Coordinates of C-alpha atoms and ligand atoms in Angstrom, one line a residue:
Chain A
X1 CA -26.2 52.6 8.0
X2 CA -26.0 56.0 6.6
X3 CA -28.7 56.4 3.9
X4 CA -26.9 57.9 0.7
X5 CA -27.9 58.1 -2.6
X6 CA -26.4 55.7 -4.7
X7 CA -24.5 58.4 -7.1
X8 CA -24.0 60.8 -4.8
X9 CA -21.8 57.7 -3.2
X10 CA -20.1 57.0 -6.3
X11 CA -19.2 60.4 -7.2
X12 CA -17.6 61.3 -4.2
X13 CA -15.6 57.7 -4.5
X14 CA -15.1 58.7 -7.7
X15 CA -13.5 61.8 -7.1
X16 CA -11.4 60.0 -3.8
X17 CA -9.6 57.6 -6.1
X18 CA -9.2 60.4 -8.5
X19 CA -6.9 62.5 -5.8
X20 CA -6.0 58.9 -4.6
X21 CA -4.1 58.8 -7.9
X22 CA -2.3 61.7 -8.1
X23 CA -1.5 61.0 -4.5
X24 CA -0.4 57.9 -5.4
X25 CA 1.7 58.7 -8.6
X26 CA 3.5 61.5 -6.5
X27 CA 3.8 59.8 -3.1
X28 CA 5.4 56.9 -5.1
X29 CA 8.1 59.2 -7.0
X30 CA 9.2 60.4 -3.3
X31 CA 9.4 56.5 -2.2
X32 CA 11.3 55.7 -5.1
X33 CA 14.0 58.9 -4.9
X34 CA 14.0 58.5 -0.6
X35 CA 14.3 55.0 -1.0
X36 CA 17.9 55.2 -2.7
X37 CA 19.0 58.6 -2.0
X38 CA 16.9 58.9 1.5
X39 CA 16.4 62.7 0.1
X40 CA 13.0 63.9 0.8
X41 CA 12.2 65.8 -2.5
X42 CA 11.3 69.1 -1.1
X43 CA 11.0 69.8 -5.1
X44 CA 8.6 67.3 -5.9
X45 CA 5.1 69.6 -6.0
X46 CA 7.5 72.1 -8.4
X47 CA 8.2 69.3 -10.4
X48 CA 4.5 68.2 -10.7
X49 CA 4.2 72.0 -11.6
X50 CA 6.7 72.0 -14.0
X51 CA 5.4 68.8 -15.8
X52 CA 1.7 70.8 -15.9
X53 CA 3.5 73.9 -17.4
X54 CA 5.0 72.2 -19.8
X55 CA 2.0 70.4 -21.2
X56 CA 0.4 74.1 -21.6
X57 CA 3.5 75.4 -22.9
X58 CA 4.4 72.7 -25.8
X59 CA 0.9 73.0 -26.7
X60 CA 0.5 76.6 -26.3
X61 CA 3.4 77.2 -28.8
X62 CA 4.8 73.9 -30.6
X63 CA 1.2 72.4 -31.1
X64 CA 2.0 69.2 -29.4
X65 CA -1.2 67.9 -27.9
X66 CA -2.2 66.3 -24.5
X67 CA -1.2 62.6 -25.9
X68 CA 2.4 63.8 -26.7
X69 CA 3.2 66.4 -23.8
X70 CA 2.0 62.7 -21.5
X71 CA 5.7 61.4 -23.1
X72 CA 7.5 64.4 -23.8
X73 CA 6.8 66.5 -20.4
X74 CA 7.9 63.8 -18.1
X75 CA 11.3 63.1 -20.5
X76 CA 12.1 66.7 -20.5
X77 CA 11.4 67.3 -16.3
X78 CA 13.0 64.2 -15.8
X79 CA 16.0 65.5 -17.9
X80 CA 15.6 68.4 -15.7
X81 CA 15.9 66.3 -12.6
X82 CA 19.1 64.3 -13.3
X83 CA 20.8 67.3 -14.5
X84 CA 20.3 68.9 -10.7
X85 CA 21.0 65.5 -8.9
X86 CA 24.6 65.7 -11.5
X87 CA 25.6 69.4 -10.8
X88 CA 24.3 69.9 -7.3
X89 CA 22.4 67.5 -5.3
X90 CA 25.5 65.0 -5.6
X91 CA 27.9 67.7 -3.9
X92 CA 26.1 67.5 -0.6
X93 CA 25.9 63.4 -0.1
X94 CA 28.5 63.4 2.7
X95 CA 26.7 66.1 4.6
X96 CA 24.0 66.0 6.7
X97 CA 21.0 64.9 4.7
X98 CA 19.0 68.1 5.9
X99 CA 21.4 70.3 3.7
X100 CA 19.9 67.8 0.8
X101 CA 16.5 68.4 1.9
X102 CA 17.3 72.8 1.8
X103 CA 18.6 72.2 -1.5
X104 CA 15.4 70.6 -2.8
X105 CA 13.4 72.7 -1.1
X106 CA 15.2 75.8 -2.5
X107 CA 14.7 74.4 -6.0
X108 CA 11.0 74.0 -5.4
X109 CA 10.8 77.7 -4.6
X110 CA 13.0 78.8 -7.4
X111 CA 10.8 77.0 -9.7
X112 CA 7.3 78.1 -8.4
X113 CA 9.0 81.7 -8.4
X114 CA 10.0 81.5 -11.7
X115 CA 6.8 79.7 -13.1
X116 CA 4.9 83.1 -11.6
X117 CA 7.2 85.7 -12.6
X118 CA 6.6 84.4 -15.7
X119 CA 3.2 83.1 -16.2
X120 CA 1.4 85.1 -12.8
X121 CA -0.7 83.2 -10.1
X122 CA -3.8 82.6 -11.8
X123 CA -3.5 79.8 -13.8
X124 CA -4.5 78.7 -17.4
X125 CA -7.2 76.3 -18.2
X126 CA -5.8 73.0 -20.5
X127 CA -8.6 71.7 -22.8
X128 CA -9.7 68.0 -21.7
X129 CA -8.5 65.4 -24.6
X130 CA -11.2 63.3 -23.6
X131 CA -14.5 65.2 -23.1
X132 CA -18.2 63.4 -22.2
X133 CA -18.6 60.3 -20.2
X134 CA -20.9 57.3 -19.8
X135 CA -23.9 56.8 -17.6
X136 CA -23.0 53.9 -16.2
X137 CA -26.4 53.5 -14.4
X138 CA -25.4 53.8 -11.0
X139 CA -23.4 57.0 -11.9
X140 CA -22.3 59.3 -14.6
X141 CA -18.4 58.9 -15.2
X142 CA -16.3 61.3 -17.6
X143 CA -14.3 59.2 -19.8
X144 CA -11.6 61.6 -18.6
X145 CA -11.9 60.8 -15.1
X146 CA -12.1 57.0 -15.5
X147 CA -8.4 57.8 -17.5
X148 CA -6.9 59.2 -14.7
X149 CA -7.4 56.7 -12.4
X150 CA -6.7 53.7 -14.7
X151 CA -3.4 55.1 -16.0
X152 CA -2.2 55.8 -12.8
X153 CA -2.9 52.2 -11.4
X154 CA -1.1 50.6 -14.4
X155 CA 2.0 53.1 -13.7
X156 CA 1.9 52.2 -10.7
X157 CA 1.7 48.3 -10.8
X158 CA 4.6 49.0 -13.6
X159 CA 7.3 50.7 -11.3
X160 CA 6.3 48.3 -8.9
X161 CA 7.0 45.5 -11.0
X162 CA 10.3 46.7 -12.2
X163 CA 11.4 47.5 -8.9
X164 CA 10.4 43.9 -7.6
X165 CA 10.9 42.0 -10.5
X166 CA 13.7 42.8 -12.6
X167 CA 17.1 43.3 -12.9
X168 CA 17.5 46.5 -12.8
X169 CA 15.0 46.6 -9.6
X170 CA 17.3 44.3 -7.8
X171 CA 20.3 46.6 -8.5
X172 CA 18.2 49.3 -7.4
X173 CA 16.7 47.1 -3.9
X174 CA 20.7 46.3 -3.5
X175 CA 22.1 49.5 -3.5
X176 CA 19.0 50.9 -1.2
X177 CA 20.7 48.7 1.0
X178 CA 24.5 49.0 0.6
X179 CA 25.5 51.3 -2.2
X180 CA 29.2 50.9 -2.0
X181 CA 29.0 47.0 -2.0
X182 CA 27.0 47.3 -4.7
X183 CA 29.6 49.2 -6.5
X184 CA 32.2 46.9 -6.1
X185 CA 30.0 44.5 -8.1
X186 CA 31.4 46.7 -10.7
X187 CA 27.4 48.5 -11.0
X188 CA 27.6 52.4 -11.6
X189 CA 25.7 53.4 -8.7
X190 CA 25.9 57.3 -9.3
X191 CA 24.4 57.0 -12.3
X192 CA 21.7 55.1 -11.2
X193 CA 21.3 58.0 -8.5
X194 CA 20.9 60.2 -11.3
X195 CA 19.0 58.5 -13.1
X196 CA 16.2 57.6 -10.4
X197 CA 15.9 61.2 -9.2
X198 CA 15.4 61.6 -13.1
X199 CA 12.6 59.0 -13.0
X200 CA 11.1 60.5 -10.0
X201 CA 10.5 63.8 -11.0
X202 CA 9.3 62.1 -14.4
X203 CA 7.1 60.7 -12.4
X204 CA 5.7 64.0 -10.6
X205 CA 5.5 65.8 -13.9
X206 CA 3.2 62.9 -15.6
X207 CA 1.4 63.4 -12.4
X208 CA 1.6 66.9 -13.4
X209 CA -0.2 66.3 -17.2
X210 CA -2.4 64.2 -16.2
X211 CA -3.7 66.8 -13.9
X212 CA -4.1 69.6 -16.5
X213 CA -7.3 69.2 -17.9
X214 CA -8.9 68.4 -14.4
X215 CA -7.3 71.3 -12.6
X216 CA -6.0 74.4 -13.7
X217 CA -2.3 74.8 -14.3
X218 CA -1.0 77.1 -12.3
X219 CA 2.5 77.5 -10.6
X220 CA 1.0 76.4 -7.0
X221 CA -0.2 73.5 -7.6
X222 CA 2.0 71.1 -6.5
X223 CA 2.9 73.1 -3.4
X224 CA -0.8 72.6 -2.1
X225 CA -0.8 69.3 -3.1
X226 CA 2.5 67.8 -1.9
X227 CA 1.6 68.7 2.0
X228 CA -0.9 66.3 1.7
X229 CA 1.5 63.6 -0.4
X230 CA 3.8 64.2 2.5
X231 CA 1.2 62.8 5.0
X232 CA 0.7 60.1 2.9
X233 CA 4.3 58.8 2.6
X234 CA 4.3 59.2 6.6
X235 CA 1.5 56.5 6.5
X236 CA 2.3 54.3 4.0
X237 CA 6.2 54.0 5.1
X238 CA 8.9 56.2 4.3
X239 CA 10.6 54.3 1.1
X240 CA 8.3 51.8 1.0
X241 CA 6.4 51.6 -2.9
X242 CA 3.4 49.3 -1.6
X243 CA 2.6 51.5 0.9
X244 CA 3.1 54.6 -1.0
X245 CA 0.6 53.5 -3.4
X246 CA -2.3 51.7 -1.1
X247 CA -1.9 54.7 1.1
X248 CA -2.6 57.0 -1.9
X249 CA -5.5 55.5 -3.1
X250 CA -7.2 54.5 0.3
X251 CA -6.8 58.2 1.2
X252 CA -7.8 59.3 -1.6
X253 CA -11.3 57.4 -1.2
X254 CA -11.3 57.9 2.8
X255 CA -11.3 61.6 1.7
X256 CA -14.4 60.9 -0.5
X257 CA -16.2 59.0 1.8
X258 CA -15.2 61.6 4.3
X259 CA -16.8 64.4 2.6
X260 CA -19.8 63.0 2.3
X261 CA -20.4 61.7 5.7
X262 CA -18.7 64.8 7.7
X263 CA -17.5 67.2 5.1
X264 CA -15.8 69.4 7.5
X265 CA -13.4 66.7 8.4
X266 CA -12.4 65.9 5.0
X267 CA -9.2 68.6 4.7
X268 CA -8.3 67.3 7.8
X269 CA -9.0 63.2 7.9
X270 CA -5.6 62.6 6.3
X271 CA -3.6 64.7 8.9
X272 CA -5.5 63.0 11.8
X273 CA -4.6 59.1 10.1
X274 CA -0.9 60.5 10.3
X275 CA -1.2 61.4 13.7
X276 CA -2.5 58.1 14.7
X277 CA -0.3 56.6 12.8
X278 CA 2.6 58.4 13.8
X279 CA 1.6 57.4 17.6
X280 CA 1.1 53.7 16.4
X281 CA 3.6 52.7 14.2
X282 CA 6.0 55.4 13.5
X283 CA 7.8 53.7 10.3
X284 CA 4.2 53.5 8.7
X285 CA 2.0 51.1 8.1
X286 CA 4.6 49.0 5.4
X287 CA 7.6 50.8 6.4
X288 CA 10.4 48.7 7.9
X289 CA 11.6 50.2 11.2
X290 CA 14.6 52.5 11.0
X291 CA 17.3 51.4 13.5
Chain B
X1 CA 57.9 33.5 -7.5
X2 CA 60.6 35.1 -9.7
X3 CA 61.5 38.9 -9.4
X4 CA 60.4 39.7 -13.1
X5 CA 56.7 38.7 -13.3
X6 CA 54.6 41.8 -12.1
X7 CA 52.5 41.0 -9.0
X8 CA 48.6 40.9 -9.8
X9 CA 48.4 42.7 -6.6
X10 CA 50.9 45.2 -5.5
X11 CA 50.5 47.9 -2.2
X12 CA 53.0 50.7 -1.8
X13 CA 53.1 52.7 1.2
X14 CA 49.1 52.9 1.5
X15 CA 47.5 55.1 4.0
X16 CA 43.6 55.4 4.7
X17 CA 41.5 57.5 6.8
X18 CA 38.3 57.5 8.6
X19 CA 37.6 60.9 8.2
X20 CA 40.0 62.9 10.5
X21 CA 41.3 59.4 11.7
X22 CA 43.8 57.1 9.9
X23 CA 43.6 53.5 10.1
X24 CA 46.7 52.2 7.3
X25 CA 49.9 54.2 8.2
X26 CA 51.5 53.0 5.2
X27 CA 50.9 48.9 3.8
X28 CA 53.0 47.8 1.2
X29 CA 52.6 44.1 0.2
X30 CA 52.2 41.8 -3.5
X31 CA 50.3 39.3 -4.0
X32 CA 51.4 37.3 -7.5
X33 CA 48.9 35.6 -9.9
X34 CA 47.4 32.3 -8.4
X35 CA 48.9 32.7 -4.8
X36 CA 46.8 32.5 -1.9
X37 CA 47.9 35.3 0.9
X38 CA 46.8 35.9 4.1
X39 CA 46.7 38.7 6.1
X40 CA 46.6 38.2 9.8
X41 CA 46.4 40.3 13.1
X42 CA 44.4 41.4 16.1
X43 CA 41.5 43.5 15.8
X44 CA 41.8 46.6 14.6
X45 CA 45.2 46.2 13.3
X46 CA 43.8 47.9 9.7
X47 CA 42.9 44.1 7.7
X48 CA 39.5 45.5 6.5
X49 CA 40.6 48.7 6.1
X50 CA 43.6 46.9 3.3
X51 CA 41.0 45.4 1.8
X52 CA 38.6 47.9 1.7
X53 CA 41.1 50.3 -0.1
X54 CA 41.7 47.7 -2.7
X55 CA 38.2 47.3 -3.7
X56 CA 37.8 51.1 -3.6
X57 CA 36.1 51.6 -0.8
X58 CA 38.5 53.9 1.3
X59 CA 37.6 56.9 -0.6
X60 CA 40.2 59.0 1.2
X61 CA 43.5 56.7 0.5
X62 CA 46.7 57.4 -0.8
X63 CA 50.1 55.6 -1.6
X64 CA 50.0 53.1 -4.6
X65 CA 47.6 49.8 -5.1
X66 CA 48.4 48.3 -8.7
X67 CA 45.7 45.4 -9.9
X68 CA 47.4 43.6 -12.9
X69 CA 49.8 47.0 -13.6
X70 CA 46.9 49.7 -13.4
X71 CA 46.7 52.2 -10.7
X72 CA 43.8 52.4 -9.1
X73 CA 44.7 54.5 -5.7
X74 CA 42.4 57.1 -7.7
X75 CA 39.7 54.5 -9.2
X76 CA 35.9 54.5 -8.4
X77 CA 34.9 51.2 -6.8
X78 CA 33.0 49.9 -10.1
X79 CA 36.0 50.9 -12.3
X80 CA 38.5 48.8 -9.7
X81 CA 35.6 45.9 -10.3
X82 CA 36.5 45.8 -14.3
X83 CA 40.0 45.1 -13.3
X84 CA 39.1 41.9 -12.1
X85 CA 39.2 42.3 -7.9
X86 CA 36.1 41.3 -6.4
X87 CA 35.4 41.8 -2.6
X88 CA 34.0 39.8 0.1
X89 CA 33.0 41.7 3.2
X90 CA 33.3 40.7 6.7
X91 CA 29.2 41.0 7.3
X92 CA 28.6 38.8 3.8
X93 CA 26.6 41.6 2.9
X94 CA 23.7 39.9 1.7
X95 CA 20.7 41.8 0.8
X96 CA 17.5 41.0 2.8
X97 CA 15.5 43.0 0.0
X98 CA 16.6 40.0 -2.6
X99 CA 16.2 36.6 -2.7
X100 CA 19.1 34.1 -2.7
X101 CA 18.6 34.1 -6.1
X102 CA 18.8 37.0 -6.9
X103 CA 21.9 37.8 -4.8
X104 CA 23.5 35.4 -7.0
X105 CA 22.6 36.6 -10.0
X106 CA 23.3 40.7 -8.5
X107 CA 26.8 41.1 -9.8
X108 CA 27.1 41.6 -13.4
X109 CA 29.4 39.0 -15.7
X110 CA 32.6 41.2 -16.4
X111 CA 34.5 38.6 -17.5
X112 CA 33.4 35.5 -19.7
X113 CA 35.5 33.1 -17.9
X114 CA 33.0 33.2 -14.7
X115 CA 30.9 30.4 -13.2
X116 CA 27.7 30.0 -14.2
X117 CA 24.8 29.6 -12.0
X118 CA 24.4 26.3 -13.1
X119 CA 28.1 25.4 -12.1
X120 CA 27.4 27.0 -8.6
X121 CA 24.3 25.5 -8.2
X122 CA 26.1 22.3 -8.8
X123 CA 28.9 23.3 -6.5
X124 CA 26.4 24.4 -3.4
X125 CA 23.1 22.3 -4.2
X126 CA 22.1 23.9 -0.9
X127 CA 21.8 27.3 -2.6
X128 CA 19.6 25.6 -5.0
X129 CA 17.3 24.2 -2.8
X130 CA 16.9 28.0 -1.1
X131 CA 16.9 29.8 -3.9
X132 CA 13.8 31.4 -3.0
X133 CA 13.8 32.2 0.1
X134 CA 14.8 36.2 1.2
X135 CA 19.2 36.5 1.2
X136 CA 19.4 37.3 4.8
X137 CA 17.1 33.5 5.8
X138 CA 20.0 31.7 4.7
X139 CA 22.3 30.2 8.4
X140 CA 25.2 31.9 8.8
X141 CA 27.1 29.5 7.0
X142 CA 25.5 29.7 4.1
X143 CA 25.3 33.1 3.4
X144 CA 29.3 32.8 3.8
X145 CA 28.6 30.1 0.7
X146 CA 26.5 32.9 -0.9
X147 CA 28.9 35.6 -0.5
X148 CA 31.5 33.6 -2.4
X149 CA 29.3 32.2 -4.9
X150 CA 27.9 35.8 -6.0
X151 CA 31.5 36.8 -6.8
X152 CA 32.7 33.7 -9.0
X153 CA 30.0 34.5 -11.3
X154 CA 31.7 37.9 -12.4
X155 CA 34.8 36.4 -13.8
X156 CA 36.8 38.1 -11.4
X157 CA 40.2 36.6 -11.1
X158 CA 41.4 38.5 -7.3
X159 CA 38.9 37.7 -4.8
X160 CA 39.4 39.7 -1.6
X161 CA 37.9 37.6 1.2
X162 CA 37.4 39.2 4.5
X163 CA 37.4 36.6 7.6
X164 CA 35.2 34.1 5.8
X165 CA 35.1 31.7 8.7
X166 CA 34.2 34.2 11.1
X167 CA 32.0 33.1 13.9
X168 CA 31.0 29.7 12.1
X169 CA 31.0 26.1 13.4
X170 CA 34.4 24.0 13.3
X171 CA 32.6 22.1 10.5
X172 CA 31.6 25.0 8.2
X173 CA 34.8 26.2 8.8
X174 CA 36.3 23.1 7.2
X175 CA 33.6 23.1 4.2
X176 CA 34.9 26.7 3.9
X177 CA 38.2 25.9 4.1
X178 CA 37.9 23.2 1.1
X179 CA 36.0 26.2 -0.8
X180 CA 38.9 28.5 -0.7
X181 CA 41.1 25.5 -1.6
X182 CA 39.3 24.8 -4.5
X183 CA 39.8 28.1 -6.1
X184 CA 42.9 28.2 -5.3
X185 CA 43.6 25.2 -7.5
X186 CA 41.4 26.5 -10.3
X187 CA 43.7 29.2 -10.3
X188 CA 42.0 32.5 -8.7
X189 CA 44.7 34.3 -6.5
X190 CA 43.8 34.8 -2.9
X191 CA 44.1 38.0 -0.2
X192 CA 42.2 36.5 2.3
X193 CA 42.2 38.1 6.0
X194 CA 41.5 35.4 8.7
X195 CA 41.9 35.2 12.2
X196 CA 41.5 31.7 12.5
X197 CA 45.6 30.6 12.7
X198 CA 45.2 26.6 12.0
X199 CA 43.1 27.8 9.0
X200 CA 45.3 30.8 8.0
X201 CA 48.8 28.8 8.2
X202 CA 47.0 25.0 6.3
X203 CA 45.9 27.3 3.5
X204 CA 48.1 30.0 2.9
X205 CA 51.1 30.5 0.5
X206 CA 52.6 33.2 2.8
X207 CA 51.4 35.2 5.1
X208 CA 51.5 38.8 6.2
X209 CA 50.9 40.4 9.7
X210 CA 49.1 43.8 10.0
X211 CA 49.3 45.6 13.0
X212 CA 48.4 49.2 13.3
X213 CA 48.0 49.8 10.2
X214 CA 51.1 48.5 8.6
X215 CA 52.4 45.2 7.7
X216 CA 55.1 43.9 10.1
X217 CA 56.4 40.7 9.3
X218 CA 56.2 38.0 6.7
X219 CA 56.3 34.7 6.6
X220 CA 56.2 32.0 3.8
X221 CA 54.0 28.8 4.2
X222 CA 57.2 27.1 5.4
X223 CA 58.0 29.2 8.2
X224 CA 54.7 29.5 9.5
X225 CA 54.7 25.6 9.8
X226 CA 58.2 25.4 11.3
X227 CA 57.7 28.3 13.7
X228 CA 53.9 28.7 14.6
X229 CA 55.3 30.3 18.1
X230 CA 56.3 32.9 16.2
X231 CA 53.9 33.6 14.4
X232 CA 51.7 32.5 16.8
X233 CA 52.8 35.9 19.2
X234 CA 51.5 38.4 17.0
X235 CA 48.0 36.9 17.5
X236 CA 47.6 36.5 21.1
X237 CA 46.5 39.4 23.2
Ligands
LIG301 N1 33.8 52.9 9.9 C1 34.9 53.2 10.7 N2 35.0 54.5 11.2 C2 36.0 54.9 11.9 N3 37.0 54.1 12.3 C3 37.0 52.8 11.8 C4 35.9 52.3 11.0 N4 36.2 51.0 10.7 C5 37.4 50.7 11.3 N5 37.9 51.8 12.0 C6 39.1 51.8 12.7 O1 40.2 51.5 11.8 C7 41.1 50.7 12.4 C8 41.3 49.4 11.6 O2 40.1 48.7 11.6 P1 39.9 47.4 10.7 O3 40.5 47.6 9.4 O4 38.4 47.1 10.7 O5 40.6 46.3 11.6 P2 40.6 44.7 11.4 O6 39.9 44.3 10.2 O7 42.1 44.4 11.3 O8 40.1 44.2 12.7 C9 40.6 50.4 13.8 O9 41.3 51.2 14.7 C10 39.1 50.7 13.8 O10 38.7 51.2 15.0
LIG302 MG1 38.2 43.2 10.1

């Protein structure tokens, strides 16, 4: 047994389920939008951006602090995101679904470019609503921190609950399935397109807030950061939300525990589980297979 | 049926396309308020397709299909729903990602004078006892039953039923058949597409034959029973 000490353990979990939530958060926005569009958001680290920037930006100039830009960031990216699934993404649904995936991807760089033509590559810092911490004994944990990760579990359990439980998850499980029956329930399933590419880049700029104080926000952020959300969709199951969001988190704390065991390996531990996991079960580990 | 009352259903010279290929080559048929018709013909003759264009789904279709009076050769799919046509694919189309349950409950109520679950609970007590399990556990036969069932909850008053005995045992068949007769008697009107002659000519008020994409001959209830030969001929292969 490897002989840590106890707080260097916990910190380093600590910081694992902390990028296990933002992984989670943004792997499950990419589920949510593959799942009934079967896009692969190419635009989702610009929209985690975005939601960042606009956290600095309404407080920077309208005054509106952390606790409102957490509801009003994610409304306006979201109302961002349906407007492009509206006026362009919907235009290219009887193509071939890579054209979708340039079109996303194009987005993301016209966003990123336009976030540094304006604001430049170095970032601002965003003042953390929640300073101090607790010594909990064992380990010192910023009240910040603890946050993070709590407000991303209950977001996720949420989605996940409405998806499984509700009415409006059924229409949405349906029409994953067979979109034009669905409509001839008499369901507007369009708008339900729009509005869950909406959601999911909601979803990706809350990600965004949340990530503020911890991080700097700068216009890359999301691009470094989705390469490794891509893995992580790869493992957990393309379109599946369970996955998305186990995979998230036991990355995120694999990449911990990583660090402290072999810390060269810990850039590189998620890309080797996706490997293996690519080799073992290619639909992921709760994906369904893809006939 | 007299000349003067407007068909709830009425085709004019439809035609359809699978992208650069055309299955309908021009259908023109009416089906009037409480009637139960049948389309018949070999595979591939263009049945789906006819139904698929009335429910909306044949989004490259042209000609004229009136439901009640309204055009709808232009209509989204959901819009074509709020006019009271409700459609019953060939695969039952039940969703493996829902319960049974919840497939019954899926299709919103557009019109109060629906079913209730309760009624169709009572109707298929076999769809009670499964309501939990996933959609796609059901037998064969029952996810026929389910496919019905989740459309007489909408208040629709056209049901389009595509080949609902298809590939079933001679007695589901027969429950089936007693289905379909029973909401014909509680007045829905029926376009039903069926293979299955003896079934097709019992049931049927008239009955159309498709082949390649057009409808080619007609024949009332009576004549089907006096001259099955006939009709018989357009069947075989
Ligand atoms: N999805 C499809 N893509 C291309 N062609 C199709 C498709 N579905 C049916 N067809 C063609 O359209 C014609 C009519 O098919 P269909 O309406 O399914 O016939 P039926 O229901 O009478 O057996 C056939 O020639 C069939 O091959
Ligand atoms: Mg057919």
């Amino acid at each position: 047994m490897l002989d840590l000490p106890a707080p260097a353990l916990f910190g380093q979990l600590l910081l694992g389920a902390i990028n296990g939530a933002f992984y989670a958060l943004l792997s499950l926005g990419l589920a949510v939008i593959f799942g009934l569009l079967h896009v692969v958001n190419f635009a989702h680290g610009a929209q985690y951006a975005l939601g960042a920037f606009c956290a600095y930006l309404l407080l920077k100039f309208a005054g509106v602090p952390y606790w409102g830009a957490l509801i009003l960031s994610p409304l306006i990216v979201g109302l961002l995101g349906s407007a492009f699934e509206r006026l362009f993404l919907r235009r290219l649904y009887d193509v071939d679904n890579i054209y979708q995936l340039l079109l996303t991807f194009s987005l993301a760089l016209i966003i990123e470019g336009t976030l540094r033509a304006l604001f430049g590559s170095s970032g601002f810092p965003y003042e953390n609503p929640l300073p101090g911490g607790i010594n909990l004994g064992f380990m010192f944990m910023p009240y910040y921190r603890a946050w993070v990760v709590a407000v991303s579990i209950v977001l996720c359990v949420a989605t996940w609950l409405v998806i499984e439980k509700t009415k409006l998850g059924s229409y949405l499980r349906a029409a994953t399935e067979r979109p034009d029956l669905v409509r001839t329930f008499g369901i507007n399933v369009p708008l339900m397109v729009t509005v869950t590419y909406g959601a999911g880049a909601a979803l990706a700029a809350f990600a965004g807030v949340l990530a503020a104080p911890i991080y700097q926000v700068n216009p890359g952020m999301g691009a470094n950061l989705l390469i490794i959300v891509f893995a992580v969709v790869v493992i957990g199951g393309m379109g599946s939300l369970m996955g998305s969001v186990v995979a998230g988190f036991g990355l995120g704390l694999l990449e911990g525990l990583t660090k402290l065991v072999y810390p060269t390996a810990s850039s590189t531990v998620i890309f080797v589980v996706m490997a293996l996991v690519l080799l073992l079960r290619p639909a992921g580990l709760a994906g369904r297979e893809v006939h | 049926m007299p000349e003067t009352v407007l068909p709830l259903l009425s085709l004019r010279d439809v035609c359809a396309n699978y992208g650069p290929s055309r299955a309908l080559h021009g259908v023109t048929l009416d089906v009037h308020s409480g009637e139960l018709v049948t389309l018949v013909g070999r595979n591939g003759a263009g049945k789906t397709t006819t139904l698929k264009a009335i429910a909306g789904l044949m989004r490259d279709r042209t000609g004229s299909i009136a439901i009640g009076g309204a055009e709808t050769i232009r209509l989204a799919p959901e819009k074509i729903a709020r006019l009271g046509a409700a459609y019953c694919p060939e695969e039952r189309g039940i969703f493996a990602s829902l319960s049974v349950e919840e497939n019954l409950l899926l299709p919103p109520v557009l019109h109060q004078s629906g079913y209730s679950a309760d009624d169709i609970y009572q109707l298929f007590p076999r769809l009670y006892e499964r309501r939990s399990s996933q959609g796609t556990k059901l037998s064969g036969g029952e996810q026929q039953i389910l496919a019905i069932a989740r459309i007489l909850r909408t208040g629709a008053k056209l049901l389009l039923l595509d080949e609902p005995t298809e590939g079933l045992a001679p007695v589901i068949v027969d429950q089936i058949g007693d289905i379909v007769r029973i909401l014909r008697q509680r007045g829905f009107t029926i376009l039903l597409v069926e293979q299955n002659f003896e079934f097709a000519s019992q049931l049927a008020d008239r009955i159309y034959v498709v082949e390649n994409g057009r409808v080619v001959e007609h024949f009332s209830a009576d004549e089907a029973r006096s001259q099955p030969d006939r009709l018989r001929a357009y069947l075989s292969v």
